[in-house]
Amino acid sequence: VFASQRVPRNESDMNSRITSIYITALFLGVNAMNTALPVFEMERNMFYRHTASLMYDQRAITLAFTLVELPFIILSSLVFCLLWYFPVGFAVEAGKFFLYWLFMTFSLGLFTFFGQGFMAIFRDSQTAQGFGSLLIGMNSIFGGVLIRPQAIHSFWVWAYWTFPLHYVLEGLFTSQFRDDTTPIIATLGSPFYDYVLKKNCPTGFQPDDSDLKYCTTGTAEDWIYVSFGGMWVPENIPYNILYLIGAVIVAKAMVVYGLKQKNYLANSDDKDIKQFVEFL
């Protein structure tokens, strides 16, 4: 997308960049959840049989699923970041790359684990996918990109603070554009235009043609700050990480609860399956 123009010049370029980050983070999550559902359904039914044999409990298999998934999630997000991060012209800095990789890993892992949680609680993959689609839809709408944080209605503000994609995107944007002094030309009449005009020129000053560019040009970091109403700042990155860790714990708790409280194989109407379970 940015192969021919690796450095943003105006607000349109910045919007293209954050939209691309938003789409890729969401796409990885959707793909991870849809991939996890059928696999976990098969493993869940296997667990029911092993539970009937008194081989192990839900905590052991949840730990096993986590240990098996983590290397795949970390490696998958790394491969994606290597193929995406540098070609689009993002900052060649180790710290910014690591944070970008970290938040993409959270995005991939969260949707994977929530997919497992839905599959553990609900009877089949179709039902789990329905609730997964609801989760994805709410994340996409209230993630802070389609509707900016400052524009979300007070009735829906709980969704903005609850669903985890907001914290992934805030971490991605603020870490990537932190201390980024790339000049961004403001669009006439935009909030960013008013911000840089007031910041660069004296209050009430009407620029003439000679200094118009100076008065209406800000930085990429300023654009992120203004575009998200001053609510997304680099200082929030540690809190974003803590929230996402908590969301992972909630997803794994859903898996433990579902495997402990539900046994759809034992409740199946299939007589052959019931006889098999009784035999075990």
PDB file of N, CA, C and O in Angstrom, residues 51-99:
ATOM      1  N   THR A  51     -11.828 -37.214  30.332  1.00  0.00           N
ATOM      2  CA  THR A  51     -12.375 -36.931  31.657  1.00  0.00           C
ATOM      3  C   THR A  51     -13.168 -38.127  32.172  1.00  0.00           C
ATOM      4  O   THR A  51     -13.089 -38.475  33.355  1.00  0.00           O
ATOM      5  N   ALA A  52     -13.928 -38.756  31.273  1.00  0.00           N
ATOM      6  CA  ALA A  52     -14.692 -39.944  31.670  1.00  0.00           C
ATOM      7  C   ALA A  52     -13.765 -41.072  32.110  1.00  0.00           C
ATOM      8  O   ALA A  52     -14.143 -41.926  32.914  1.00  0.00           O
ATOM      9  N   SER A  53     -12.555 -41.055  31.603  1.00  0.00           N
ATOM     10  CA  SER A  53     -11.563 -42.068  31.974  1.00  0.00           C
ATOM     11  C   SER A  53     -10.747 -41.655  33.191  1.00  0.00           C
ATOM     12  O   SER A  53      -9.816 -42.365  33.586  1.00  0.00           O
ATOM     13  N   LEU A  54     -11.074 -40.461  33.744  1.00  0.00           N
ATOM     14  CA  LEU A  54     -10.379 -39.920  34.923  1.00  0.00           C
ATOM     15  C   LEU A  54      -8.887 -39.725  34.661  1.00  0.00           C
ATOM     16  O   LEU A  54      -8.048 -39.937  35.543  1.00  0.00           O
ATOM     17  N   MET A  55      -8.552 -39.287  33.441  1.00  0.00           N
ATOM     18  CA  MET A  55      -7.145 -39.100  33.088  1.00  0.00           C
ATOM     19  C   MET A  55      -6.592 -37.775  33.592  1.00  0.00           C
ATOM     20  O   MET A  55      -5.487 -37.718  34.122  1.00  0.00           O
ATOM     21  N   TYR A  56      -7.345 -36.687  33.416  1.00  0.00           N
ATOM     22  CA  TYR A  56      -6.907 -35.372  33.880  1.00  0.00           C
ATOM     23  C   TYR A  56      -8.107 -34.434  33.927  1.00  0.00           C
ATOM     24  O   TYR A  56      -9.173 -34.756  33.400  1.00  0.00           O
ATOM     25  N   ASP A  57      -7.932 -33.277  34.557  1.00  0.00           N
ATOM     26  CA  ASP A  57      -9.049 -32.343  34.692  1.00  0.00           C
ATOM     27  C   ASP A  57      -8.874 -31.160  33.743  1.00  0.00           C
ATOM     28  O   ASP A  57      -7.925 -31.089  32.956  1.00  0.00           O
ATOM     29  N   GLN A  58      -9.806 -30.197  33.839  1.00  0.00           N
ATOM     30  CA  GLN A  58      -9.846 -29.076  32.907  1.00  0.00           C
ATOM     31  C   GLN A  58      -8.651 -28.135  33.070  1.00  0.00           C
ATOM     32  O   GLN A  58      -8.224 -27.489  32.115  1.00  0.00           O
ATOM     33  N   ARG A  59      -8.083 -28.051  34.268  1.00  0.00           N
ATOM     34  CA  ARG A  59      -6.948 -27.155  34.469  1.00  0.00           C
ATOM     35  C   ARG A  59      -5.712 -27.642  33.725  1.00  0.00           C
ATOM     36  O   ARG A  59      -4.963 -26.843  33.163  1.00  0.00           O
ATOM     37  N   ALA A  60      -5.538 -28.943  33.708  1.00  0.00           N
ATOM     38  CA  ALA A  60      -4.372 -29.501  33.022  1.00  0.00           C
ATOM     39  C   ALA A  60      -4.449 -29.266  31.518  1.00  0.00           C
ATOM     40  O   ALA A  60      -3.461 -28.849  30.883  1.00  0.00           O
ATOM     41  N   ILE A  61      -5.624 -29.519  30.933  1.00  0.00           N
ATOM     42  CA  ILE A  61      -5.725 -29.357  29.482  1.00  0.00           C
ATOM     43  C   ILE A  61      -5.710 -27.877  29.097  1.00  0.00           C
ATOM     44  O   ILE A  61      -5.193 -27.508  28.037  1.00  0.00           O
ATOM     45  N   THR A  62      -6.248 -26.991  29.946  1.00  0.00           N
ATOM     46  CA  THR A  62      -6.179 -25.558  29.665  1.00  0.00           C
ATOM     47  C   THR A  62      -4.736 -25.086  29.659  1.00  0.00           C
ATOM     48  O   THR A  62      -4.321 -24.306  28.788  1.00  0.00           O
ATOM     49  N   LEU A  63      -3.950 -25.561  30.619  1.00  0.00           N
ATOM     50  CA  LEU A  63      -2.525 -25.226  30.644  1.00  0.00           C
ATOM     51  C   LEU A  63      -1.824 -25.763  29.411  1.00  0.00           C
ATOM     52  O   LEU A  63      -0.991 -25.070  28.808  1.00  0.00           O
ATOM     53  N   ALA A  64      -2.174 -26.976  29.001  1.00  0.00           N
ATOM     54  CA  ALA A  64      -1.568 -27.570  27.812  1.00  0.00           C
ATOM     55  C   ALA A  64      -1.907 -26.765  26.563  1.00  0.00           C
ATOM     56  O   ALA A  64      -1.037 -26.484  25.735  1.00  0.00           O
ATOM     57  N   PHE A  65      -3.180 -26.381  26.424  1.00  0.00           N
ATOM     58  CA  PHE A  65      -3.581 -25.564  25.275  1.00  0.00           C
ATOM     59  C   PHE A  65      -2.794 -24.251  25.242  1.00  0.00           C
ATOM     60  O   PHE A  65      -2.358 -23.804  24.187  1.00  0.00           O
ATOM     61  N   THR A  66      -2.629 -23.639  26.397  1.00  0.00           N
ATOM     62  CA  THR A  66      -1.919 -22.356  26.464  1.00  0.00           C
ATOM     63  C   THR A  66      -0.460 -22.514  26.066  1.00  0.00           C
ATOM     64  O   THR A  66       0.074 -21.730  25.268  1.00  0.00           O
ATOM     65  N   LEU A  67       0.199 -23.523  26.616  1.00  0.00           N
ATOM     66  CA  LEU A  67       1.618 -23.729  26.324  1.00  0.00           C
ATOM     67  C   LEU A  67       1.857 -24.089  24.857  1.00  0.00           C
ATOM     68  O   LEU A  67       2.883 -23.730  24.282  1.00  0.00           O
ATOM     69  N   VAL A  68       0.908 -24.795  24.266  1.00  0.00           N
ATOM     70  CA  VAL A  68       1.038 -25.165  22.859  1.00  0.00           C
ATOM     71  C   VAL A  68       0.768 -23.972  21.947  1.00  0.00           C
ATOM     72  O   VAL A  68       1.465 -23.770  20.935  1.00  0.00           O
ATOM     73  N   GLU A  69      -0.231 -23.164  22.298  1.00  0.00           N
ATOM     74  CA  GLU A  69      -0.620 -22.043  21.448  1.00  0.00           C
ATOM     75  C   GLU A  69       0.384 -20.890  21.495  1.00  0.00           C
ATOM     76  O   GLU A  69       0.583 -20.203  20.487  1.00  0.00           O
ATOM     77  N   LEU A  70       0.981 -20.626  22.639  1.00  0.00           N
ATOM     78  CA  LEU A  70       1.828 -19.443  22.787  1.00  0.00           C
ATOM     79  C   LEU A  70       2.966 -19.368  21.762  1.00  0.00           C
ATOM     80  O   LEU A  70       3.157 -18.324  21.124  1.00  0.00           O
ATOM     81  N   PRO A  71       3.766 -20.436  21.572  1.00  0.00           N
ATOM     82  CA  PRO A  71       4.831 -20.329  20.565  1.00  0.00           C
ATOM     83  C   PRO A  71       4.302 -20.058  19.164  1.00  0.00           C
ATOM     84  O   PRO A  71       4.900 -19.275  18.412  1.00  0.00           O
ATOM     85  N   PHE A  72       3.173 -20.668  18.811  1.00  0.00           N
ATOM     86  CA  PHE A  72       2.587 -20.445  17.485  1.00  0.00           C
ATOM     87  C   PHE A  72       2.126 -19.002  17.335  1.00  0.00           C
ATOM     88  O   PHE A  72       2.348 -18.369  16.287  1.00  0.00           O
ATOM     89  N   ILE A  73       1.474 -18.466  18.376  1.00  0.00           N
ATOM     90  CA  ILE A  73       0.984 -17.088  18.326  1.00  0.00           C
ATOM     91  C   ILE A  73       2.146 -16.112  18.208  1.00  0.00           C
ATOM     92  O   ILE A  73       2.123 -15.176  17.394  1.00  0.00           O
ATOM     93  N   ILE A  74       3.164 -16.311  19.018  1.00  0.00           N
ATOM     94  CA  ILE A  74       4.330 -15.410  19.001  1.00  0.00           C
ATOM     95  C   ILE A  74       5.035 -15.460  17.654  1.00  0.00           C
ATOM     96  O   ILE A  74       5.397 -14.424  17.082  1.00  0.00           O
ATOM     97  N   LEU A  75       5.233 -16.672  17.132  1.00  0.00           N
ATOM     98  CA  LEU A  75       5.922 -16.815  15.854  1.00  0.00           C
ATOM     99  C   LEU A  75       5.084 -16.262  14.703  1.00  0.00           C
ATOM    100  O   LEU A  75       5.619 -15.579  13.802  1.00  0.00           O
ATOM    101  N   SER A  76       3.785 -16.513  14.718  1.00  0.00           N
ATOM    102  CA  SER A  76       2.909 -16.021  13.649  1.00  0.00           C
ATOM    103  C   SER A  76       2.900 -14.494  13.607  1.00  0.00           C
ATOM    104  O   SER A  76       2.977 -13.888  12.535  1.00  0.00           O
ATOM    105  N   SER A  77       2.788 -13.865  14.776  1.00  0.00           N
ATOM    106  CA  SER A  77       2.783 -12.399  14.809  1.00  0.00           C
ATOM    107  C   SER A  77       4.128 -11.833  14.389  1.00  0.00           C
ATOM    108  O   SER A  77       4.199 -10.783  13.743  1.00  0.00           O
ATOM    109  N   LEU A  78       5.218 -12.536  14.723  1.00  0.00           N
ATOM    110  CA  LEU A  78       6.548 -12.074  14.310  1.00  0.00           C
ATOM    111  C   LEU A  78       6.698 -12.131  12.798  1.00  0.00           C
ATOM    112  O   LEU A  78       7.201 -11.178  12.177  1.00  0.00           O
ATOM    113  N   VAL A  79       6.259 -13.241  12.194  1.00  0.00           N
ATOM    114  CA  VAL A  79       6.347 -13.369  10.733  1.00  0.00           C
ATOM    115  C   VAL A  79       5.533 -12.268  10.062  1.00  0.00           C
ATOM    116  O   VAL A  79       5.983 -11.631   9.097  1.00  0.00           O
ATOM    117  N   PHE A  80       4.330 -12.024  10.576  1.00  0.00           N
ATOM    118  CA  PHE A  80       3.509 -10.966   9.999  1.00  0.00           C
ATOM    119  C   PHE A  80       4.195  -9.608  10.113  1.00  0.00           C
ATOM    120  O   PHE A  80       4.228  -8.837   9.147  1.00  0.00           O
ATOM    121  N   CYS A  81       4.718  -9.299  11.291  1.00  0.00           N
ATOM    122  CA  CYS A  81       5.344  -7.990  11.504  1.00  0.00           C
ATOM    123  C   CYS A  81       6.567  -7.800  10.610  1.00  0.00           C
ATOM    124  O   CYS A  81       6.798  -6.705  10.083  1.00  0.00           O
ATOM    125  N   LEU A  82       7.350  -8.850  10.424  1.00  0.00           N
ATOM    126  CA  LEU A  82       8.522  -8.741   9.556  1.00  0.00           C
ATOM    127  C   LEU A  82       8.125  -8.463   8.112  1.00  0.00           C
ATOM    128  O   LEU A  82       8.806  -7.712   7.402  1.00  0.00           O
ATOM    129  N   LEU A  83       7.013  -9.063   7.682  1.00  0.00           N
ATOM    130  CA  LEU A  83       6.562  -8.877   6.298  1.00  0.00           C
ATOM    131  C   LEU A  83       5.772  -7.582   6.101  1.00  0.00           C
ATOM    132  O   LEU A  83       5.624  -7.124   4.962  1.00  0.00           O
ATOM    133  N   TRP A  84       5.287  -6.997   7.180  1.00  0.00           N
ATOM    134  CA  TRP A  84       4.427  -5.818   7.081  1.00  0.00           C
ATOM    135  C   TRP A  84       5.111  -4.544   7.544  1.00  0.00           C
ATOM    136  O   TRP A  84       5.002  -3.497   6.908  1.00  0.00           O
ATOM    137  N   TYR A  85       5.796  -4.623   8.673  1.00  0.00           N
ATOM    138  CA  TYR A  85       6.293  -3.436   9.353  1.00  0.00           C
ATOM    139  C   TYR A  85       7.262  -2.624   8.500  1.00  0.00           C
ATOM    140  O   TYR A  85       7.079  -1.416   8.306  1.00  0.00           O
ATOM    141  N   PHE A  86       8.295  -3.252   7.995  1.00  0.00           N
ATOM    142  CA  PHE A  86       9.344  -2.510   7.285  1.00  0.00           C
ATOM    143  C   PHE A  86       8.939  -2.081   5.872  1.00  0.00           C
ATOM    144  O   PHE A  86       9.247  -0.958   5.460  1.00  0.00           O
ATOM    145  N   PRO A  87       8.233  -2.913   5.093  1.00  0.00           N
ATOM    146  CA  PRO A  87       7.843  -2.467   3.745  1.00  0.00           C
ATOM    147  C   PRO A  87       6.952  -1.229   3.719  1.00  0.00           C
ATOM    148  O   PRO A  87       6.988  -0.469   2.753  1.00  0.00           O
ATOM    149  N   VAL A  88       6.138  -1.013   4.766  1.00  0.00           N
ATOM    150  CA  VAL A  88       5.255   0.145   4.754  1.00  0.00           C
ATOM    151  C   VAL A  88       5.921   1.395   5.296  1.00  0.00           C
ATOM    152  O   VAL A  88       5.302   2.464   5.343  1.00  0.00           O
ATOM    153  N   GLY A  89       7.181   1.289   5.720  1.00  0.00           N
ATOM    154  CA  GLY A  89       7.928   2.478   6.120  1.00  0.00           C
ATOM    155  C   GLY A  89       7.761   2.907   7.553  1.00  0.00           C
ATOM    156  O   GLY A  89       7.926   4.096   7.856  1.00  0.00           O
ATOM    157  N   PHE A  90       7.455   1.982   8.467  1.00  0.00           N
ATOM    158  CA  PHE A  90       7.367   2.348   9.866  1.00  0.00           C
ATOM    159  C   PHE A  90       8.769   2.571  10.442  1.00  0.00           C
ATOM    160  O   PHE A  90       9.768   2.242   9.809  1.00  0.00           O
ATOM    161  N   ALA A  91       8.819   3.110  11.651  1.00  0.00           N
ATOM    162  CA  ALA A  91      10.091   3.526  12.254  1.00  0.00           C
ATOM    163  C   ALA A  91      11.047   2.349  12.418  1.00  0.00           C
ATOM    164  O   ALA A  91      10.661   1.299  12.958  1.00  0.00           O
ATOM    165  N   VAL A  92      12.278   2.532  11.968  1.00  0.00           N
ATOM    166  CA  VAL A  92      13.307   1.492  12.106  1.00  0.00           C
ATOM    167  C   VAL A  92      13.983   1.682  13.465  1.00  0.00           C
ATOM    168  O   VAL A  92      15.132   2.113  13.565  1.00  0.00           O
ATOM    169  N   GLU A  93      13.253   1.374  14.506  1.00  0.00           N
ATOM    170  CA  GLU A  93      13.741   1.475  15.878  1.00  0.00           C
ATOM    171  C   GLU A  93      13.354   0.196  16.608  1.00  0.00           C
ATOM    172  O   GLU A  93      12.207  -0.253  16.517  1.00  0.00           O
ATOM    173  N   ALA A  94      14.297  -0.371  17.335  1.00  0.00           N
ATOM    174  CA  ALA A  94      14.054  -1.650  17.997  1.00  0.00           C
ATOM    175  C   ALA A  94      12.885  -1.562  18.981  1.00  0.00           C
ATOM    176  O   ALA A  94      12.039  -2.462  19.038  1.00  0.00           O
ATOM    177  N   GLY A  95      12.830  -0.471  19.765  1.00  0.00           N
ATOM    178  CA  GLY A  95      11.775  -0.334  20.757  1.00  0.00           C
ATOM    179  C   GLY A  95      10.395  -0.262  20.130  1.00  0.00           C
ATOM    180  O   GLY A  95       9.447  -0.905  20.597  1.00  0.00           O
ATOM    181  N   LYS A  96      10.260   0.509  19.062  1.00  0.00           N
ATOM    182  CA  LYS A  96       8.958   0.651  18.401  1.00  0.00           C
ATOM    183  C   LYS A  96       8.558  -0.639  17.706  1.00  0.00           C
ATOM    184  O   LYS A  96       7.377  -1.014  17.717  1.00  0.00           O
ATOM    185  N   PHE A  97       9.527  -1.335  17.117  1.00  0.00           N
ATOM    186  CA  PHE A  97       9.207  -2.616  16.478  1.00  0.00           C
ATOM    187  C   PHE A  97       8.750  -3.629  17.520  1.00  0.00           C
ATOM    188  O   PHE A  97       7.775  -4.365  17.302  1.00  0.00           O
ATOM    189  N   PHE A  98       9.447  -3.679  18.665  1.00  0.00           N
ATOM    190  CA  PHE A  98       9.085  -4.645  19.694  1.00  0.00           C
ATOM    191  C   PHE A  98       7.667  -4.387  20.202  1.00  0.00           C
ATOM    192  O   PHE A  98       6.879  -5.327  20.388  1.00  0.00           O
ATOM    193  N   LEU A  99       7.322  -3.117  20.446  1.00  0.00           N
ATOM    194  CA  LEU A  99       5.983  -2.799  20.937  1.00  0.00           C
ATOM    195  C   LEU A  99       4.923  -3.118  19.887  1.00  0.00           C
ATOM    196  O   LEU A  99       3.830  -3.588  20.222  1.00  0.00           O
TER     197      LEU A  99
END
